[in-house]
Coordinates of C-alpha atoms and ligand atoms in Angstrom, one line a residue:
Chain A
X1 CA 0.0 0.0 0.0
X2 CA 2.6 2.5 1.2
X3 CA 4.8 1.5 -1.8
X4 CA 1.9 2.1 -4.2
X5 CA 1.4 5.6 -2.8
X6 CA 5.0 6.5 -3.3
X7 CA 5.0 5.3 -6.9
X8 CA 1.9 7.4 -7.6
X9 CA 3.6 10.3 -5.9
X10 CA 6.2 10.5 -8.6
X11 CA 3.8 11.9 -11.2
X12 CA 1.6 14.9 -10.6
X13 CA -2.0 14.2 -9.9
X14 CA -4.4 14.9 -12.8
X15 CA -6.8 16.7 -10.4
X16 CA -5.3 18.5 -7.4
X17 CA -7.6 20.4 -5.0
X18 CA -6.1 22.5 -2.2
X19 CA -7.8 24.4 0.6
X20 CA -11.0 24.8 -1.3
X21 CA -13.8 27.0 0.2
X22 CA -17.1 27.8 -1.3
X23 CA -20.2 29.4 0.2
X24 CA -23.5 30.6 -1.2
X25 CA -24.4 33.7 0.9
X26 CA -24.4 32.5 4.5
X27 CA -24.5 28.8 3.5
X28 CA -21.0 27.6 3.8
X29 CA -20.9 24.5 1.6
X30 CA -17.3 23.5 1.2
X31 CA -14.8 24.1 3.9
X32 CA -11.1 23.3 3.4
X33 CA -11.4 20.5 0.8
X34 CA -8.2 18.8 -0.3
X35 CA -8.1 16.0 -2.9
X36 CA -5.7 14.4 -5.3
X37 CA -6.8 12.2 -8.2
X38 CA -4.0 10.3 -10.0
X39 CA -3.9 9.0 -13.5
X40 CA -6.0 5.9 -14.2
X41 CA -7.8 5.8 -10.9
X42 CA -11.5 6.0 -9.9
X43 CA -12.0 8.1 -6.8
X44 CA -15.4 7.9 -5.2
X45 CA -16.7 10.9 -3.3
X46 CA -19.3 9.8 -0.8
X47 CA -21.5 12.1 1.2
X48 CA -25.0 12.9 2.3
X49 CA -27.4 14.9 0.2
X50 CA -26.6 18.6 0.4
X51 CA -23.0 18.3 1.5
X52 CA -21.8 20.0 -1.6
X53 CA -20.7 17.0 -3.8
X54 CA -22.2 18.5 -7.0
X55 CA -20.8 21.9 -6.1
X56 CA -17.4 20.3 -5.8
X57 CA -17.3 18.8 -9.3
X58 CA -18.9 21.8 -10.8
X59 CA -16.0 23.8 -9.5
X60 CA -13.6 21.2 -11.0
X61 CA -15.3 21.7 -14.4
X62 CA -15.3 25.4 -14.1
X63 CA -19.1 25.8 -13.9
X64 CA -18.8 27.5 -10.5
X65 CA -15.9 29.4 -9.1
X66 CA -14.5 28.9 -5.6
X67 CA -14.2 31.6 -2.9
X68 CA -10.6 30.5 -2.2
X69 CA -8.2 27.7 -2.7
X70 CA -7.1 26.2 -5.9
X71 CA -8.2 23.5 -8.3
X72 CA -5.7 22.2 -10.8
X73 CA -6.9 19.9 -13.6
X74 CA -4.2 18.4 -15.9
X75 CA -1.8 20.9 -14.5
X76 CA -4.0 24.0 -15.2
X77 CA -5.5 26.1 -12.5
X78 CA -9.1 26.1 -13.6
X79 CA -10.2 29.5 -12.1
X80 CA -7.2 31.3 -13.8
X81 CA -8.0 30.2 -17.3
X82 CA -9.5 32.5 -19.9
X83 CA -12.5 31.5 -21.9
X84 CA -10.6 29.9 -24.7
X85 CA -8.2 27.9 -22.5
X86 CA -11.2 26.8 -20.4
X87 CA -12.9 25.4 -23.6
X88 CA -9.7 23.6 -24.5
X89 CA -9.5 22.0 -21.0
X90 CA -13.1 21.0 -21.1
X91 CA -12.5 19.0 -24.2
X92 CA -10.5 16.7 -22.0
X93 CA -13.2 16.5 -19.2
X94 CA -16.3 14.5 -19.4
X95 CA -19.2 15.5 -17.1
X96 CA -22.1 13.2 -16.5
X97 CA -24.9 15.2 -14.9
X98 CA -27.0 14.1 -11.9
X99 CA -30.1 14.4 -14.0
X100 CA -28.4 13.5 -17.4
X101 CA -29.1 16.9 -18.9
X102 CA -29.8 15.6 -22.4
X103 CA -30.8 18.2 -24.9
X104 CA -34.5 17.4 -25.0
X105 CA -35.1 19.1 -28.4
X106 CA -32.6 16.8 -30.1
X107 CA -32.6 13.1 -30.9
X108 CA -30.1 10.7 -29.3
X109 CA -28.0 10.9 -32.4
X110 CA -28.0 14.7 -32.4
X111 CA -27.2 14.8 -28.7
X112 CA -24.2 12.6 -29.2
X113 CA -23.0 14.5 -32.3
X114 CA -23.4 17.9 -30.7
X115 CA -20.0 18.2 -29.0
X116 CA -18.3 16.6 -31.9
X117 CA -19.7 18.6 -34.8
X118 CA -19.0 21.8 -33.0
X119 CA -15.5 21.1 -31.7
X120 CA -14.0 19.0 -34.5
X121 CA -15.1 20.8 -37.7
X122 CA -12.8 18.8 -40.0
X123 CA -14.5 15.5 -39.3
X124 CA -16.4 13.9 -42.2
X125 CA -19.9 12.6 -41.9
X126 CA -18.7 9.0 -42.0
X127 CA -16.3 9.6 -39.1
X128 CA -19.0 11.3 -37.0
X129 CA -21.4 8.4 -37.6
X130 CA -18.7 5.9 -36.7
X131 CA -17.9 7.8 -33.4
X132 CA -21.6 7.9 -32.5
X133 CA -21.9 4.2 -33.1
X134 CA -18.8 3.5 -31.1
X135 CA -20.0 5.3 -28.0
X136 CA -23.6 4.0 -28.3
X137 CA -22.3 0.5 -28.5
X138 CA -20.0 1.2 -25.5
X139 CA -23.1 2.0 -23.4
X140 CA -25.1 -0.7 -25.0
X141 CA -27.9 1.4 -26.4
X142 CA -27.4 1.2 -30.2
X143 CA -31.1 0.7 -30.8
X144 CA -32.1 4.1 -29.3
X145 CA -30.2 6.2 -31.9
X146 CA -33.3 7.9 -33.4
X147 CA -35.3 8.3 -30.2
X148 CA -36.0 11.5 -28.3
X149 CA -34.7 11.8 -24.8
X150 CA -38.2 12.0 -23.5
X151 CA -38.8 8.4 -24.8
X152 CA -36.0 7.0 -22.8
X153 CA -36.0 5.6 -19.2
X154 CA -34.0 7.2 -16.4
X155 CA -31.2 4.5 -16.7
X156 CA -31.1 4.9 -20.5
X157 CA -30.8 8.6 -20.2
X158 CA -27.9 8.3 -17.7
X159 CA -26.1 6.0 -20.2
X160 CA -26.7 8.3 -23.1
X161 CA -25.4 11.1 -21.0
X162 CA -22.2 9.1 -20.3
X163 CA -22.0 8.3 -24.0
X164 CA -22.2 12.0 -24.9
X165 CA -19.2 12.8 -22.7
X166 CA -17.2 9.8 -24.1
X167 CA -17.5 11.0 -27.6
X168 CA -14.7 13.6 -27.1
X169 CA -12.4 10.9 -25.6
X170 CA -12.0 12.7 -22.3
X171 CA -9.0 12.0 -20.0
X172 CA -11.0 12.8 -17.0
X173 CA -14.6 11.7 -16.2
X174 CA -16.8 13.3 -13.5
X175 CA -19.8 11.3 -12.7
X176 CA -22.5 13.0 -10.6
X177 CA -24.6 10.3 -8.9
X178 CA -24.6 7.9 -11.8
X179 CA -26.8 5.4 -10.0
X180 CA -29.2 7.6 -8.1
X181 CA -32.8 6.7 -8.6
X182 CA -32.1 3.5 -10.5
X183 CA -33.1 -0.1 -9.7
X184 CA -30.3 -2.4 -8.3
X185 CA -29.8 -4.3 -11.6
X186 CA -29.5 -1.1 -13.7
X187 CA -27.1 0.2 -10.9
X188 CA -24.9 -2.8 -11.5
X189 CA -25.0 -2.2 -15.2
X190 CA -23.9 1.4 -14.7
X191 CA -21.1 0.3 -12.3
X192 CA -19.8 -2.1 -14.9
X193 CA -20.1 0.7 -17.5
X194 CA -18.0 3.0 -15.3
X195 CA -15.3 0.3 -14.9
X196 CA -15.4 -0.5 -18.6
X197 CA -15.0 3.2 -19.5
X198 CA -11.9 3.4 -17.2
X199 CA -10.3 0.4 -19.0
X200 CA -11.4 1.2 -22.6
X201 CA -11.1 4.9 -22.6
X202 CA -8.2 5.1 -20.2
X203 CA -9.8 7.7 -18.0
X204 CA -9.3 9.0 -14.5
X205 CA -12.6 9.6 -12.7
X206 CA -14.3 11.2 -9.8
X207 CA -17.6 9.4 -9.0
X208 CA -20.0 11.1 -6.7
X209 CA -22.5 8.9 -5.0
X210 CA -24.2 8.0 -1.8
X211 CA -24.7 4.5 -3.0
X212 CA -22.3 2.2 -1.2
X213 CA -22.6 -0.7 -3.7
X214 CA -21.5 1.7 -6.5
X215 CA -18.7 3.0 -4.3
X216 CA -17.4 -0.5 -3.6
X217 CA -17.8 -1.6 -7.2
X218 CA -16.1 1.3 -8.9
X219 CA -13.8 3.0 -6.4
X220 CA -10.1 2.4 -6.3
X221 CA -10.2 5.0 -3.5
X222 CA -13.0 6.4 -1.5
X223 CA -13.2 9.9 0.1
X224 CA -15.9 10.7 2.6
X225 CA -17.3 14.2 2.5
X226 CA -18.8 15.2 5.8
X227 CA -20.0 18.7 6.7
X228 CA -18.1 20.3 3.8
X229 CA -14.7 18.7 4.3
X230 CA -13.1 15.3 3.6
X231 CA -13.3 13.4 6.9
X232 CA -11.7 10.2 5.7
X233 CA -9.9 8.9 2.6
X234 CA -8.6 5.5 1.6
X235 CA -9.8 2.2 0.2
X236 CA -13.4 1.3 0.7
X237 CA -12.6 -1.0 3.6
X238 CA -10.2 1.5 5.2
X239 CA -12.9 4.1 5.3
X240 CA -15.6 1.9 6.6
X241 CA -13.4 0.2 9.2
X242 CA -12.9 3.6 10.8
X243 CA -14.4 4.3 14.2
X244 CA -15.8 7.7 13.3
X245 CA -19.5 7.6 14.3
X246 CA -20.6 9.8 11.4
X247 CA -19.1 7.3 8.9
X248 CA -20.6 4.4 10.8
X249 CA -24.0 5.9 10.7
X250 CA -23.7 6.5 7.0
X251 CA -22.7 2.9 6.5
X252 CA -25.4 1.4 8.7
X253 CA -28.0 3.6 7.2
X254 CA -27.2 2.4 3.7
X255 CA -27.3 -1.2 4.6
X256 CA -30.5 -1.0 6.5
X257 CA -32.0 0.3 3.3
Chain B
X1 CA -37.0 46.3 13.9
X2 CA -39.4 49.3 13.7
X3 CA -41.8 49.8 10.8
X4 CA -39.6 52.6 9.6
X5 CA -36.4 50.5 9.7
X6 CA -38.2 47.7 8.0
X7 CA -39.5 49.9 5.2
X8 CA -36.0 51.4 4.7
X9 CA -34.6 47.9 4.6
X10 CA -37.1 46.7 2.0
X11 CA -36.7 49.8 -0.1
X12 CA -32.9 49.8 0.0
X13 CA -33.0 46.1 -0.8
X14 CA -35.3 46.7 -3.7
X15 CA -33.1 49.5 -5.0
X16 CA -30.0 47.4 -4.6
X17 CA -31.4 44.4 -6.5
X18 CA -32.7 46.7 -9.2
X19 CA -29.1 48.0 -9.8
X20 CA -27.7 44.5 -9.6
X21 CA -30.2 43.3 -12.2
X22 CA -29.6 46.4 -14.4
X23 CA -25.8 45.8 -14.2
X24 CA -26.2 42.1 -15.2
X25 CA -28.6 43.1 -18.0
X26 CA -26.2 45.6 -19.4
X27 CA -23.4 43.0 -19.2
X28 CA -25.6 40.6 -21.1
X29 CA -26.1 43.1 -23.9
X30 CA -22.4 43.9 -24.1
X31 CA -21.7 40.2 -24.2
X32 CA -24.1 39.8 -27.1
X33 CA -22.4 42.5 -29.1
X34 CA -19.0 41.1 -28.4
X35 CA -19.9 37.6 -29.4
X36 CA -22.1 38.3 -32.4
X37 CA -19.1 39.3 -34.5
X38 CA -16.7 36.5 -33.4
X39 CA -16.5 33.2 -35.1
X40 CA -17.7 30.4 -35.1
X41 CA -21.0 31.6 -36.7
X42 CA -24.0 29.4 -36.0
X43 CA -25.5 29.8 -39.4
X44 CA -27.6 26.7 -39.3
X45 CA -29.0 27.5 -35.9
X46 CA -29.8 31.1 -37.0
X47 CA -31.8 29.9 -40.0
X48 CA -33.6 27.3 -37.9
X49 CA -34.6 30.0 -35.4
X50 CA -35.7 32.4 -38.1
X51 CA -38.0 29.7 -39.4
X52 CA -39.3 28.9 -35.9
X53 CA -39.9 32.6 -35.1
X54 CA -41.1 33.8 -38.5
X55 CA -43.0 31.0 -40.0
X56 CA -44.8 29.9 -36.8
X57 CA -46.0 33.4 -36.0
X58 CA -47.6 33.8 -39.5
X59 CA -51.1 32.5 -38.7
X60 CA -51.6 34.6 -35.6
X61 CA -50.0 37.7 -37.2
X62 CA -52.1 37.3 -40.4
X63 CA -55.3 37.1 -38.4
X64 CA -54.5 40.0 -36.1
X65 CA -53.2 42.2 -38.9
X66 CA -56.2 41.6 -41.1
X67 CA -58.7 42.3 -38.3
X68 CA -56.8 45.4 -37.2
X69 CA -57.0 46.9 -40.7
X70 CA -60.6 46.0 -41.2
X71 CA -61.9 47.1 -37.8
X72 CA -59.8 50.3 -37.7
X73 CA -61.3 51.3 -41.1
X74 CA -64.8 50.4 -40.1
X75 CA -64.6 52.3 -36.8
X76 CA -63.0 55.4 -38.4
X77 CA -65.7 55.8 -41.1
X78 CA -68.5 57.4 -39.0
X79 CA -66.2 60.2 -37.7
X80 CA -64.9 61.0 -41.2
X81 CA -68.4 60.7 -42.7
X82 CA -69.5 63.6 -40.3
X83 CA -67.3 65.9 -42.3
X84 CA -68.1 64.2 -45.6
X85 CA -64.5 63.1 -45.8
X86 CA -64.8 59.3 -46.2
X87 CA -62.5 59.7 -49.3
X88 CA -59.7 60.3 -46.8
X89 CA -60.1 56.9 -45.3
X90 CA -57.3 55.2 -47.3
X91 CA -54.7 57.8 -46.3
X92 CA -55.8 57.9 -42.7
X93 CA -55.7 54.2 -42.4
X94 CA -52.3 54.0 -44.1
X95 CA -50.8 56.6 -41.8
X96 CA -52.1 54.8 -38.7
X97 CA -51.1 51.3 -39.9
X98 CA -47.7 52.1 -41.3
X99 CA -46.6 54.6 -38.7
X100 CA -48.0 53.0 -35.6
X101 CA -50.2 49.9 -35.7
X102 CA -48.1 47.5 -37.8
X103 CA -44.9 47.9 -35.7
X104 CA -46.7 47.8 -32.4
X105 CA -49.2 45.0 -33.2
X106 CA -46.4 42.9 -34.6
X107 CA -44.1 43.6 -31.6
X108 CA -46.8 42.9 -29.0
X109 CA -47.9 39.7 -30.6
X110 CA -44.3 38.6 -31.0
X111 CA -43.5 39.5 -27.4
X112 CA -46.4 37.3 -26.3
X113 CA -45.7 34.4 -28.6
X114 CA -42.0 34.4 -29.4
X115 CA -40.7 36.1 -26.3
X116 CA -42.4 33.8 -23.9
X117 CA -41.4 30.8 -25.9
X118 CA -37.7 31.9 -25.8
X119 CA -37.9 32.6 -22.1
X120 CA -39.4 29.2 -21.3
X121 CA -37.2 27.2 -23.7
X122 CA -33.9 28.7 -22.5
X123 CA -35.2 28.8 -18.9
X124 CA -35.9 25.1 -19.0
X125 CA -32.5 24.4 -20.5
X126 CA -31.0 26.3 -17.6
X127 CA -32.8 24.5 -14.8
X128 CA -32.3 21.1 -16.3
X129 CA -28.6 21.9 -16.6
X130 CA -28.6 21.6 -20.4
X131 CA -26.8 24.9 -20.6
X132 CA -24.1 23.6 -18.2
X133 CA -23.9 20.5 -20.3
X134 CA -23.1 22.6 -23.4
X135 CA -20.5 24.5 -21.5
X136 CA -18.7 21.4 -20.3
X137 CA -18.7 19.9 -23.7
X138 CA -16.8 22.9 -24.8
X139 CA -19.6 24.5 -26.8
X140 CA -20.3 28.2 -26.1
X141 CA -24.0 28.1 -25.1
X142 CA -24.3 31.9 -25.3
X143 CA -23.4 31.8 -28.9
X144 CA -25.5 28.8 -29.8
X145 CA -28.6 29.8 -27.9
X146 CA -28.6 33.5 -27.3
X147 CA -26.8 35.0 -30.3
X148 CA -28.7 32.9 -32.8
X149 CA -32.1 33.7 -31.3
X150 CA -31.5 37.5 -30.9
X151 CA -30.3 37.7 -34.5
X152 CA -33.4 35.7 -35.6
X153 CA -35.8 38.0 -33.8
X154 CA -34.0 41.2 -35.0
X155 CA -34.2 40.0 -38.6
X156 CA -37.7 38.4 -38.5
X157 CA -39.7 41.1 -36.6
X158 CA -39.2 43.7 -39.4
X159 CA -40.2 41.2 -42.0
X160 CA -43.2 40.2 -40.0
X161 CA -44.0 43.9 -39.6
X162 CA -44.0 44.4 -43.4
X163 CA -46.3 41.4 -43.7
X164 CA -48.6 42.7 -40.9
X165 CA -48.8 46.1 -42.7
X166 CA -49.7 44.4 -46.0
X167 CA -52.4 42.2 -44.5
X168 CA -53.8 45.2 -42.5
X169 CA -54.0 47.3 -45.6
X170 CA -55.7 44.5 -47.4
X171 CA -58.3 44.2 -44.6
X172 CA -58.8 47.9 -44.9
X173 CA -59.1 47.8 -48.7
X174 CA -61.8 45.1 -48.5
X175 CA -63.8 47.2 -46.1
X176 CA -63.4 50.4 -48.2
X177 CA -64.1 48.5 -51.5
X178 CA -67.3 47.1 -50.2
X179 CA -68.5 50.4 -48.9
X180 CA -67.2 53.0 -51.3
X181 CA -66.5 50.8 -54.4
X182 CA -62.9 52.2 -54.5
X183 CA -60.8 50.4 -57.0
X184 CA -57.6 48.6 -55.8
X185 CA -55.3 51.0 -57.6
X186 CA -57.1 54.1 -56.5
X187 CA -57.1 52.8 -52.9
X188 CA -53.3 52.3 -52.8
X189 CA -52.5 55.4 -54.7
X190 CA -54.4 57.4 -52.1
X191 CA -53.1 55.4 -49.2
X192 CA -49.5 56.0 -50.0
X193 CA -49.8 59.7 -51.0
X194 CA -49.3 60.8 -47.4
X195 CA -46.5 58.3 -46.5
X196 CA -42.9 59.6 -46.7
X197 CA -39.7 57.7 -46.8
X198 CA -38.9 58.8 -43.3
X199 CA -42.2 57.2 -42.1
X200 CA -41.2 53.9 -43.5
X201 CA -37.6 54.2 -42.2
X202 CA -38.9 55.1 -38.8
X203 CA -41.2 52.0 -38.7
X204 CA -38.4 49.8 -39.9
X205 CA -36.1 51.2 -37.1
X206 CA -38.8 50.5 -34.6
X207 CA -39.2 46.9 -35.8
X208 CA -35.5 46.3 -35.6
X209 CA -35.3 47.7 -32.1
X210 CA -38.4 45.7 -31.0
X211 CA -37.1 42.5 -32.5
X212 CA -33.8 42.9 -30.7
X213 CA -35.6 43.7 -27.4
X214 CA -37.9 40.7 -27.6
X215 CA -35.0 38.4 -28.3
X216 CA -32.5 39.7 -25.8
X217 CA -35.1 40.0 -23.0
X218 CA -36.4 36.4 -23.5
X219 CA -32.8 35.1 -23.6
X220 CA -31.8 37.1 -20.6
X221 CA -34.7 35.9 -18.5
X222 CA -34.3 32.3 -19.6
X223 CA -30.5 32.3 -19.2
X224 CA -30.8 33.7 -15.6
X225 CA -33.8 31.5 -14.6
X226 CA -33.8 30.4 -11.0
X227 CA -33.8 26.7 -10.1
X228 CA -36.8 24.6 -10.3
X229 CA -39.8 24.4 -12.6
X230 CA -41.1 27.6 -11.0
X231 CA -38.1 29.4 -12.5
X232 CA -39.2 28.4 -16.0
X233 CA -42.6 29.9 -15.6
X234 CA -41.2 33.1 -14.1
X235 CA -38.7 33.4 -16.9
X236 CA -41.5 33.1 -19.6
X237 CA -43.7 35.5 -17.8
X238 CA -41.0 38.1 -17.2
X239 CA -39.9 37.8 -20.9
X240 CA -43.4 39.0 -21.9
X241 CA -43.9 41.7 -19.2
X242 CA -40.4 43.2 -19.5
X243 CA -40.3 43.2 -23.3
X244 CA -43.8 44.8 -23.6
X245 CA -42.8 47.5 -21.1
X246 CA -39.6 48.2 -23.0
X247 CA -41.4 48.2 -26.4
X248 CA -43.7 51.0 -25.2
X249 CA -40.8 53.0 -23.8
X250 CA -38.9 52.6 -27.1
X251 CA -42.0 53.5 -29.1
X252 CA -42.2 56.9 -27.3
X253 CA -38.5 57.5 -27.8
X254 CA -38.4 56.7 -31.5
X255 CA -41.5 58.7 -32.2
X256 CA -39.9 61.7 -30.5
X257 CA -36.7 61.3 -32.4
X258 CA -38.5 60.9 -35.7
X259 CA -40.6 64.0 -35.0
X260 CA -37.5 66.1 -34.2
X261 CA -35.8 64.9 -37.4
X262 CA -38.9 65.9 -39.3
X263 CA -38.6 69.3 -37.7
Ligands
ATP1 N1 -26.2 27.6 -7.6 C1 -26.4 27.6 -6.3 N2 -26.9 28.7 -5.6 C2 -27.1 28.7 -4.3 N3 -26.9 27.6 -3.5 C3 -26.5 26.4 -4.1 C4 -26.2 26.4 -5.5 N4 -25.8 25.1 -5.8 C5 -25.8 24.5 -4.7 N5 -26.2 25.2 -3.6 C6 -26.3 24.8 -2.2 O1 -25.2 24.1 -1.9 C7 -25.5 23.0 -1.1 C8 -24.9 21.7 -1.7 O2 -25.5 21.4 -2.9 P1 -25.1 20.2 -3.8 O3 -26.0 20.2 -5.0 O4 -23.6 20.2 -4.0 O5 -25.5 19.0 -2.9 P2 -25.1 17.5 -3.2 O6 -24.1 17.0 -2.2 O7 -24.8 17.3 -4.6 O8 -26.5 16.8 -2.8 P3 -27.4 15.7 -3.6 O9 -26.9 14.4 -3.2 O10 -28.8 15.9 -3.2 O11 -27.2 15.9 -5.1 C9 -27.0 23.0 -0.9 O12 -27.3 23.4 0.3 C10 -27.5 23.9 -2.0 O13 -28.6 24.6 -1.5
MG2 MG1 -25.8 16.6 -6.3

């Protein structure tokens, strides 16, 4: 274990968060958050509803700006980038939204093409079609290509959302509650998908969840967000063997369910 | 807190938020003018929006324009008849339609139909995080959603205004023809005898300004919609109310300016 850490320490983390604070008015959401994500690993961020998990990854993607502290992604300080540099960085980040955020006026195909057509103008029709097919097959939904998002189930929408981010071949994936609101079997499918994406697309990921099955199945490392700061970090077992009552209650609560 | 303090607090808060809103609205406009000239140009999206905004408003605009012309002529006849001046009807109607009714009717209908649509559409994209999704997939949502819609309304409202004017004049002609047996050519010759180039130019300016207003207000309200489905409704509603208010203010300003040019 120790050895592994040292090895990883040799190269810079792909995501490096230091002393991050964020509040909305008097609502102090994130307080002194620190996190490193290394190349090729899946880090799960666990936490109760409303602890600022979504806020955290929105700051990583530059959708929100922090009050203080720094977020470096692939060596770039996100809050210091200008518009153009931010766009370039975002090409390397895939963001799967909590509620999928599919463009509801477009078909599945148009949803998937959207980032590609606009960012890679030199691509030919054939190449675009091939990419669409490749990511659709990766998420196992090739048959839905001409459907509208409103015709899909929640789990299908999640998978299309993931496919849409994969189409730009991101180096980093940010999943916001990929399994929330889905039945256990679909959850397992999504967990497998996340692991497959890591292998096939060679990504490093942050997976936000309060679903312990998902955390266990996908996380190389788990970080527990409690009251706006990371209370515990380590492998799944390390975190849940801890004696911290707040973590225990989280654990028990999830298994009673 | 005493009543006086409470009142002061509420007033100062209202004033504060007014200026905060004004500041962000001004910034939104500035951003539009900065981005409208920068590539990439969303040509396809602009054409799609022109189609949505122009074509889909046609039925409503046709009906309103026609009825406006017809009813206005019908209602004006008795007053003119008192002076035995019904022969002035065509030019009176033309002045009213071209100088005031066509731009206003078109703008108000469009504010109701197009403005609320833009506010609701962009508002729902905001609250369902579709705008954030565009941003993280490295597409500039301002350009794709806002710039294309504002260009489309600015181009289409003047065209719709011309169309409204034509349909209204047609309505008027039908009424005049059935009552006074005026021929088509005579009607339009008379109608346009009192219309100057400045009148048409002024109406065109109005329509361009109204079109811009409807587009930018709808986009602004939608883009800044608050969370939840409630935010969508509010954005749609505010798009209509604010753009109608601005249209009347602009109407007064442009009429004043035109009159001072006319001297
Ligand atoms: N744009 C915003 N403006 C104001 N407050 C916000 C905003 N976004 C989030 N918050 C507040 O930040 C806190 C954390 O929100 P966040 O969405 O990050 O929670 P979460 O951990 O993702 O919860 P969930 O599991 O329910 O998704 C909440 O109290 C929320 O009210
Ligand atoms: Mg969340």
